[in-house]
Short mmCIF file of C-alpha atoms and ligand atoms in Angstrom, two decimals:
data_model
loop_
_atom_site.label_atom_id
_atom_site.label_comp_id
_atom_site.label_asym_id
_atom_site.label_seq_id
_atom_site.Cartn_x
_atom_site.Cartn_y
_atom_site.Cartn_z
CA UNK A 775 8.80 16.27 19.76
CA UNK A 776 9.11 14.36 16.29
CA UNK A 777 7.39 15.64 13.27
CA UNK A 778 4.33 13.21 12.23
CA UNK A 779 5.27 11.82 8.62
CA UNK A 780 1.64 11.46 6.95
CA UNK A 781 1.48 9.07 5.05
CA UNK A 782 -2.76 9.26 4.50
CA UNK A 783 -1.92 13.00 3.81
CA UNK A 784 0.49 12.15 0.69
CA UNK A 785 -1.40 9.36 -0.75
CA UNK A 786 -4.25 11.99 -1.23
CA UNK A 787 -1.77 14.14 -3.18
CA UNK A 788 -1.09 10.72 -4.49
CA UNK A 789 -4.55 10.04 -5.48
CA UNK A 790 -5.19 13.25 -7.45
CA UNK A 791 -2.03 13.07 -9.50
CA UNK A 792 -3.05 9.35 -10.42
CA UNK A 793 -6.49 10.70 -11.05
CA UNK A 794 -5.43 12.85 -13.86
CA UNK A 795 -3.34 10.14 -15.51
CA UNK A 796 -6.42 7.73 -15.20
CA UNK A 797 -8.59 10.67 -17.18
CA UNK A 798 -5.52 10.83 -19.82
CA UNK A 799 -6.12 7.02 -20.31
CA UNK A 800 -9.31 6.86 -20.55
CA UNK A 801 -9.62 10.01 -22.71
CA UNK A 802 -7.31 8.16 -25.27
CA UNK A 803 -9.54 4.71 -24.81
CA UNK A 804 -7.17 3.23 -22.68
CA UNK A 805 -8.50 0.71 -20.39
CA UNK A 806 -7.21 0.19 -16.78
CA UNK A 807 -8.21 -2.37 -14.24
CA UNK A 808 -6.86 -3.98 -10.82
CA UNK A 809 -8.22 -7.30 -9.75
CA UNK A 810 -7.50 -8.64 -6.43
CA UNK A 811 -7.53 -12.54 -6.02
CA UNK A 812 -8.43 -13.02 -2.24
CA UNK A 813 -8.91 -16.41 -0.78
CA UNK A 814 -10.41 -17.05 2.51
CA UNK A 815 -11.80 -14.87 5.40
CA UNK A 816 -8.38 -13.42 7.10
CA UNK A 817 -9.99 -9.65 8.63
CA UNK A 818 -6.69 -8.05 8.58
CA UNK A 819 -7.02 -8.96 4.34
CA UNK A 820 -10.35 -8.47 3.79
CA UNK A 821 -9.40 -4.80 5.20
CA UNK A 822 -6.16 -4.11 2.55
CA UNK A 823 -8.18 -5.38 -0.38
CA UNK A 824 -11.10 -3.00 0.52
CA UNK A 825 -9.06 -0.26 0.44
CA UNK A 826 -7.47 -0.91 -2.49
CA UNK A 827 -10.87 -1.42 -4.31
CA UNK A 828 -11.70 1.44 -2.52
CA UNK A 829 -8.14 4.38 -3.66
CA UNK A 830 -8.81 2.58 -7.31
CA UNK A 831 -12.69 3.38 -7.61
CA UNK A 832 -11.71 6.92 -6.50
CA UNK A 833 -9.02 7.51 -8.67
CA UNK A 834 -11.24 6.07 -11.66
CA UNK A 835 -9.75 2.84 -12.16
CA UNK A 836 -11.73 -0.55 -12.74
CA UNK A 837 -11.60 -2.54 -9.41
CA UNK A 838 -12.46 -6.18 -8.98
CA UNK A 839 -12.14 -8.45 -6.03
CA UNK A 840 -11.85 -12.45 -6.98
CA UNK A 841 -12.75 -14.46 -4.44
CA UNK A 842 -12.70 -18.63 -5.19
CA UNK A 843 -13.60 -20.89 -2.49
CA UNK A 844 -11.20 -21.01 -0.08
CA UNK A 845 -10.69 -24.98 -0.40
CA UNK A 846 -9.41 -24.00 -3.53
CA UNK A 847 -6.12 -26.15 -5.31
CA UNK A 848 -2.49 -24.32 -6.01
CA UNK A 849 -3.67 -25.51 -9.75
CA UNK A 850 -6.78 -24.06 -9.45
CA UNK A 851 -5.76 -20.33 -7.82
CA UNK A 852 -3.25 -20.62 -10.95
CA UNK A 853 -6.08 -20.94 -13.68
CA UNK A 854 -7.63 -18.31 -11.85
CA UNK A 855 -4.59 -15.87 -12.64
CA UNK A 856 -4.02 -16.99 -15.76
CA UNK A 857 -7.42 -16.09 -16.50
CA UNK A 858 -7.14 -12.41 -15.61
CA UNK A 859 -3.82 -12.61 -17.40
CA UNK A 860 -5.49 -12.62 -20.46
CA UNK A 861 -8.13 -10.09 -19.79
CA UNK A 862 -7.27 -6.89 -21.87
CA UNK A 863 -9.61 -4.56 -19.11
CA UNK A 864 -6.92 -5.73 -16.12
CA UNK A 865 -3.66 -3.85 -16.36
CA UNK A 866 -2.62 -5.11 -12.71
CA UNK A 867 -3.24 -8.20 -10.87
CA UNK A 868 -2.45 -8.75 -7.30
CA UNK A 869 -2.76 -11.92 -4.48
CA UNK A 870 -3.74 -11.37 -1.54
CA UNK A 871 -1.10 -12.93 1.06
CA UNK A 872 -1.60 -14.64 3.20
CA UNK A 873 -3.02 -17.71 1.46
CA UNK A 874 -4.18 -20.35 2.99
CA UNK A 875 -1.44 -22.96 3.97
CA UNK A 876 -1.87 -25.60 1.48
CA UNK A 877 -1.56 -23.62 -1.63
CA UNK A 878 2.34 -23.12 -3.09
CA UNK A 879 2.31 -18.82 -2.88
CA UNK A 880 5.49 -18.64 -5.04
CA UNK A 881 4.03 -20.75 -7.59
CA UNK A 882 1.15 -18.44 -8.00
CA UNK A 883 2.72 -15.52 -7.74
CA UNK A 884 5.48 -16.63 -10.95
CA UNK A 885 1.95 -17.08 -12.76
CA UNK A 886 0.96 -13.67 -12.60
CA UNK A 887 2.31 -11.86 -15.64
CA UNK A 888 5.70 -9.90 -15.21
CA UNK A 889 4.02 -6.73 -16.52
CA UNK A 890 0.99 -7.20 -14.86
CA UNK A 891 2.69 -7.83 -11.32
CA UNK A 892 2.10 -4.77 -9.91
CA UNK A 893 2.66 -6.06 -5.97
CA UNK A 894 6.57 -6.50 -7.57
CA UNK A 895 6.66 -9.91 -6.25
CA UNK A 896 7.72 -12.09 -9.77
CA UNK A 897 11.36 -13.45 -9.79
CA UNK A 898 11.37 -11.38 -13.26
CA UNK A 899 10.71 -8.12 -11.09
CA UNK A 900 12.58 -8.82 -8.15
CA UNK A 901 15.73 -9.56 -10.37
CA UNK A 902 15.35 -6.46 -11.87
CA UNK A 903 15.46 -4.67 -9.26
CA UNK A 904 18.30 -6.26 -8.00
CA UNK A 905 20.23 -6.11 -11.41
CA UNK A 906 19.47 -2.12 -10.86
CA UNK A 907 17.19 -2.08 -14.25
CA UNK A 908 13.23 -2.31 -12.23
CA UNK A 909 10.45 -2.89 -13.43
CA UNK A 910 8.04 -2.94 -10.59
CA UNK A 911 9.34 -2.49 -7.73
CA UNK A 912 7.41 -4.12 -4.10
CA UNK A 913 5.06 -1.41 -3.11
CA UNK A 914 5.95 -1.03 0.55
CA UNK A 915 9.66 -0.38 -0.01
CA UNK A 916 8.56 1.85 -2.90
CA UNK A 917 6.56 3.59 -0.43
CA UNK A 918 9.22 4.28 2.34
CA UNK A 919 11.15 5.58 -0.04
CA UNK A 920 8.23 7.69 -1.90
CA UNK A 921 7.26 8.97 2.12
CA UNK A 922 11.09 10.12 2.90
CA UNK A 923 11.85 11.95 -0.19
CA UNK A 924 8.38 14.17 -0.59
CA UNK A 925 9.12 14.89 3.40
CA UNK A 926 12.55 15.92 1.96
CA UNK A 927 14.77 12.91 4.21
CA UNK A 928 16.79 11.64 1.00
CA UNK A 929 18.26 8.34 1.97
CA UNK A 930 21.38 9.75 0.10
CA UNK A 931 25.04 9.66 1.79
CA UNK A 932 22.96 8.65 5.55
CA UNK A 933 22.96 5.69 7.53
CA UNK A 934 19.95 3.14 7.36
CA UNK A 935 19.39 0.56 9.58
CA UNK A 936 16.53 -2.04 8.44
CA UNK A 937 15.52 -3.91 11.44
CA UNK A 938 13.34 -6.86 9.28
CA UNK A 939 14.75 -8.73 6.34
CA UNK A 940 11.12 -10.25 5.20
CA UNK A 941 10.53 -10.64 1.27
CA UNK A 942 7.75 -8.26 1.02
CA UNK A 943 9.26 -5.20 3.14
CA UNK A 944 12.98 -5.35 4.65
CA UNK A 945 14.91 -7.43 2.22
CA UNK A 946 13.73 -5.01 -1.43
CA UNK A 947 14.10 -2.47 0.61
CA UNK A 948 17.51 -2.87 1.29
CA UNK A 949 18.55 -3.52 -1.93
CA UNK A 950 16.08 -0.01 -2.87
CA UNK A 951 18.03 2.07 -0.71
CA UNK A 952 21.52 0.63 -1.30
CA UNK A 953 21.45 1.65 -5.13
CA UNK A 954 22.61 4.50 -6.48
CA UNK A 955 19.83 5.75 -8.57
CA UNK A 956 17.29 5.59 -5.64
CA UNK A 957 18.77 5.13 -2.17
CA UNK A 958 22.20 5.77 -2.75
CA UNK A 959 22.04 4.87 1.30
CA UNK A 960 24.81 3.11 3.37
CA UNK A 961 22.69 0.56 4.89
CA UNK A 962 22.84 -2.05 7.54
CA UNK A 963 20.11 -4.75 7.97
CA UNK A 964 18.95 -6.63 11.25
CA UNK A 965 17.00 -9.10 12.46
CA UNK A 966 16.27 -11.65 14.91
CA UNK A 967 19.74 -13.38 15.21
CA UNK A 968 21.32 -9.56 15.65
CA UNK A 969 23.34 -9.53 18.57
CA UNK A 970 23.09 -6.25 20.89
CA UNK A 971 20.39 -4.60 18.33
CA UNK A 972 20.13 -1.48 19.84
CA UNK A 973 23.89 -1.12 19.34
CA UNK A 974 22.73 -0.72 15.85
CA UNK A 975 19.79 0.58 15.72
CA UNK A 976 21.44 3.92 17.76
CA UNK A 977 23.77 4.54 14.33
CA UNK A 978 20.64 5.16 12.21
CA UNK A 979 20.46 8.71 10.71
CA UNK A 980 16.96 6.70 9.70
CA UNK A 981 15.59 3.69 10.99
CA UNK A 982 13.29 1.29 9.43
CA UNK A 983 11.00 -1.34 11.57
CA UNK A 984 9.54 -4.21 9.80
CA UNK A 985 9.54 -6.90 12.13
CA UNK A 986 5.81 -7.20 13.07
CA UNK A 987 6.67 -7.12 17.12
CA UNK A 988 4.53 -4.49 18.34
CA UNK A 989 6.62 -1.44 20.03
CA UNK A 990 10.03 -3.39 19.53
CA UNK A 991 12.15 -0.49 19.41
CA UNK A 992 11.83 1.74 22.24
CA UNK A 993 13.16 5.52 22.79
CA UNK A 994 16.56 4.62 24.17
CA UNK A 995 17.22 2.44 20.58
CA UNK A 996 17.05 5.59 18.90
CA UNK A 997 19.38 8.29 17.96
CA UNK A 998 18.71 11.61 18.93
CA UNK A 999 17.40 14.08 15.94
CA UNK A 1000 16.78 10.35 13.61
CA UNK A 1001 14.28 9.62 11.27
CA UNK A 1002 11.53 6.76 12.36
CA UNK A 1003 9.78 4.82 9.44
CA UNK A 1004 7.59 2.41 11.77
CA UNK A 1005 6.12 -0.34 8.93
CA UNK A 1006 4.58 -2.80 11.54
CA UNK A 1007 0.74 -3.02 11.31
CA UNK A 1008 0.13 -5.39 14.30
CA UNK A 1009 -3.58 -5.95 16.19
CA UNK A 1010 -2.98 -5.74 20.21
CA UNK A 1011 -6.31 -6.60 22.37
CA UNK A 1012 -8.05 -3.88 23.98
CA UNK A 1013 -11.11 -4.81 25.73
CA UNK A 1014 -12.04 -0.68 25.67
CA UNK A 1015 -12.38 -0.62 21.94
CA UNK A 1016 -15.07 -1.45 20.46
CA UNK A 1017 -13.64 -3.96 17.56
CA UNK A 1018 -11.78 -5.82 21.04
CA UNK A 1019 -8.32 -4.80 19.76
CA UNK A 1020 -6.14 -1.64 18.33
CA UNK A 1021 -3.35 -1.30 15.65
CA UNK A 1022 0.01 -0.71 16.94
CA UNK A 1023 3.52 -0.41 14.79
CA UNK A 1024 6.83 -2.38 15.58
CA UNK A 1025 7.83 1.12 17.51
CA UNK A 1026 7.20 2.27 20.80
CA UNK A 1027 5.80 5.76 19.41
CA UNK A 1028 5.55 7.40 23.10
CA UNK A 1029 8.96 7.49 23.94
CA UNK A 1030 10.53 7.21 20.06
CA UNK A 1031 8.79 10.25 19.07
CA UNK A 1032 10.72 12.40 22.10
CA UNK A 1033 13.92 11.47 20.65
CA UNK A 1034 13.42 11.19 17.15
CA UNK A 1035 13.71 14.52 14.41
CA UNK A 1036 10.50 12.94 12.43
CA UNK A 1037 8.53 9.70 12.69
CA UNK A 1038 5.32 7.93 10.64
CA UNK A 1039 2.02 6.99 12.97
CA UNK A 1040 0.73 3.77 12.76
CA UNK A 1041 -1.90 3.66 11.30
CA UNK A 1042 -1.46 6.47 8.88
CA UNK A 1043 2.07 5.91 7.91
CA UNK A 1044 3.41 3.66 5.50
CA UNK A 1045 0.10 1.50 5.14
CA UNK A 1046 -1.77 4.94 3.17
CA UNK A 1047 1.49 5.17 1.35
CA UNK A 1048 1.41 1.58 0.25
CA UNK A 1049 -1.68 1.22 -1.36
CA UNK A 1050 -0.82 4.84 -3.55
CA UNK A 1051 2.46 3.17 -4.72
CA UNK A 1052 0.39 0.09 -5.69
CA UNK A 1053 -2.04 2.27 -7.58
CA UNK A 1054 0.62 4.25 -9.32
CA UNK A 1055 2.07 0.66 -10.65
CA UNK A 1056 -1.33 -0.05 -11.34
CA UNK A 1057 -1.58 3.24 -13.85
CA UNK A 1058 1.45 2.71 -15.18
CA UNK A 1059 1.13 -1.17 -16.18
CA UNK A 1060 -1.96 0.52 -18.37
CA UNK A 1061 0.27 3.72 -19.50
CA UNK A 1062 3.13 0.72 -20.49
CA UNK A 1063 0.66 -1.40 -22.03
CA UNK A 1064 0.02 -1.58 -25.83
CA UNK A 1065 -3.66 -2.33 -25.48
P1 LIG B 1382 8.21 -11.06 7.99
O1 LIG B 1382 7.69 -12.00 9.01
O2 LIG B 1382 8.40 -11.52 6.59
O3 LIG B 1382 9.64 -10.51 8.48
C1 LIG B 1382 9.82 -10.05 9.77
C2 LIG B 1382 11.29 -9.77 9.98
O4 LIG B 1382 11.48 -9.20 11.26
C3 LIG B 1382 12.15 -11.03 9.94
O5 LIG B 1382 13.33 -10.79 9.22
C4 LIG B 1382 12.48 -11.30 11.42
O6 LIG B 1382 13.75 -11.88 11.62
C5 LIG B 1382 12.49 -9.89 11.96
N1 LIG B 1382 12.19 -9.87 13.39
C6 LIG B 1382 11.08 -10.35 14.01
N2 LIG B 1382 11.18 -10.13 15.34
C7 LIG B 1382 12.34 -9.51 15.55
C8 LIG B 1382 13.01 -9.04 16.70
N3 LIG B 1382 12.48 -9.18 17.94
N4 LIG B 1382 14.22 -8.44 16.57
C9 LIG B 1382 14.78 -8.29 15.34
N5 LIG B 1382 14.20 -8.72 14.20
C10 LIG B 1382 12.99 -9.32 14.31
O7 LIG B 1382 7.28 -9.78 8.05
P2 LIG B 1382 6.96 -8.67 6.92
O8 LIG B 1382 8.23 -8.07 6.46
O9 LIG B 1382 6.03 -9.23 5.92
O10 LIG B 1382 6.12 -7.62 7.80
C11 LIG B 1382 6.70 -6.93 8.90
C12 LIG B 1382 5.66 -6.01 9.51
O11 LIG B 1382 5.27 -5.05 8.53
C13 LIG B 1382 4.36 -6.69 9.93
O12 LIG B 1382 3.85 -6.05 11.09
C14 LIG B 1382 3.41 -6.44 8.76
O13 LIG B 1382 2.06 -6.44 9.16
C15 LIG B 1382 3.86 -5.07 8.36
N6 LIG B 1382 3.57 -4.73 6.96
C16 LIG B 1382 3.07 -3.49 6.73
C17 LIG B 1382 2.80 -3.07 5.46
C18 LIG B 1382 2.29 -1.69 5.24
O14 LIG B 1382 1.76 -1.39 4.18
N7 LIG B 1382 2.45 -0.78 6.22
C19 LIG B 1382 3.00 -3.95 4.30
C20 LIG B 1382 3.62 -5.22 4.63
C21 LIG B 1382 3.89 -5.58 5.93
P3 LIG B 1382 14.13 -13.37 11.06
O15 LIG B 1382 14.30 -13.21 9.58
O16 LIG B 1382 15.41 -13.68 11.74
O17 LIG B 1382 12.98 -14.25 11.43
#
């Protein structure tokens, strides 16, 4: 039976070695703040952005929620983030994704100040990290990598298969675990032109899942002993819970979790993980900044 990687476990050893830089910061005047823009009513949102309010109020950091109307212009959610650009007491700004249809995402998201971006998403960042000199780097990916190497599964010299090659998880990550000075990984990416996936996904020393299809990769896709980073957060109906439906991952975690050496729960994985690594860029924007 796999070892459970988890993730809500580290991001409370997380949380009190951010807490201590926060006190450093504020002890020296320093002033750090997250606002998160949010427009509309999406649940599975309204969730992420409460918990983020929620790790930064614990750690000690200044936490603000924007919320303009959700008929609001591509113009307007702009103004909105250049405002908070300008605000000294906000070290890190973030958007809330999805937004609604009509608004241009990548337009708003160049607006958000390179050293401010602390979701990683500007070209500015993203080229960085491609060029191998980051800045901030997308929090999820950061987080995979943050989850293998405190369970002690350095990517280094193994084989890692990335079945997802979306913007926000698979594609960074790829290019995160490909360099030398953090992954240093041979790595192999899928998705949903593969042919014969399983063929691949049976080579991983550790495999990735970021497709958003719930239980996608089942036991026999795995290699015996591997190491199973499930990223999928997907809502499945259940008529016995309460709420009317459960969270499930992209991986079939009864019959992965006989073959595999170690594997992260969902939830209690990667999501924990992800909101520590976007409160550590969130600290470090106001350790970086000259305010
Ligand atoms: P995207 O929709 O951007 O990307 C999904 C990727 O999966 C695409 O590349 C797609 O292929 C591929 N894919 C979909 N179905 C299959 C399939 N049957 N076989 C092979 N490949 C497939 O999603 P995201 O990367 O944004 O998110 C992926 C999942 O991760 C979601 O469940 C999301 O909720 C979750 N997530 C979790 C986070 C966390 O903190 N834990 C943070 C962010 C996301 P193609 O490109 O060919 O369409």
């Amino acid at each position: 039976m796999a070892i459970l990687l988890d993730g809500k476990a580290l991001a409370f050893e997380i949380k009190a070695e951010l807490k201590t830089r926060v006190d450093k910061l504020k002890a020296a005047g320093r002033k750090v703040g997250l606002a998160a823009v949010l427009v509309g009513n999406n649940p599975a949102s309204e969730v992420y952005v409460r918990n983020k309010a929620k790790f930064s109020e614990e750690i000690g950091v200044h936490s603000e929620i924007v919320r303009p109307p959700a008929n609001i212009t591509t113009i307007g959610l702009i103004t909105v983030v250049l405002a908070l650009n300008d605000r000294a007491d906000i070290t890190g700004i973030i958007v809330q994704s999805p937004l609604p249809k009509k608004i241009d995402e990548r337009e708003v998201s160049e607006a958000v100040l390179p050293y401010k971006d602390v979701d990683g998403f500007h070209p500015q960042n993203l080229g960085r990290l491609f060029l191998g000199r980051p800045n901030f780097i997308p929090c999820t990916p950061a987080a995979i990598l943050e989850l293998l190497n405190r369970y002690g599964h350095s990517p280094a010299g193994k084989h890692c298969v990335i079945v997802g090659r979306g913007k926000i998880v698979g594609k960074p990550l790829a290019i995160m675990l490909l360099e030398k000075a953090f992954g240093n990984a041979t790595v192999t990416i899928c998705h949903s032109a593969t042919r014969d996936l399983s063929h691949h996904t049976r080579q991983a020393d550790i495999l990735i899942a970021a497709t958003g299809a719930p239980h996608l990769i089942k036991g026999d896709m795995v290699r015996e002993g591997a190491v199973v980073i499930d990223v999928g957060i997907n809502r499945i109906e259940d008529k016995s819970n309460p709420k009317g439906y459960r969270l499930v991952g992209d991986v079939d975690f009864d019959s992965v979790s006989k073959k595999a050496a170690a594997i992260t729960p969902v939830p209690g994985g990667v999501g924990p993980m992800t909101v520590a690594v976007l409160l550590s860029n969130t600290v470090r924007a106001a350790e970086k900044s000259r305010k």
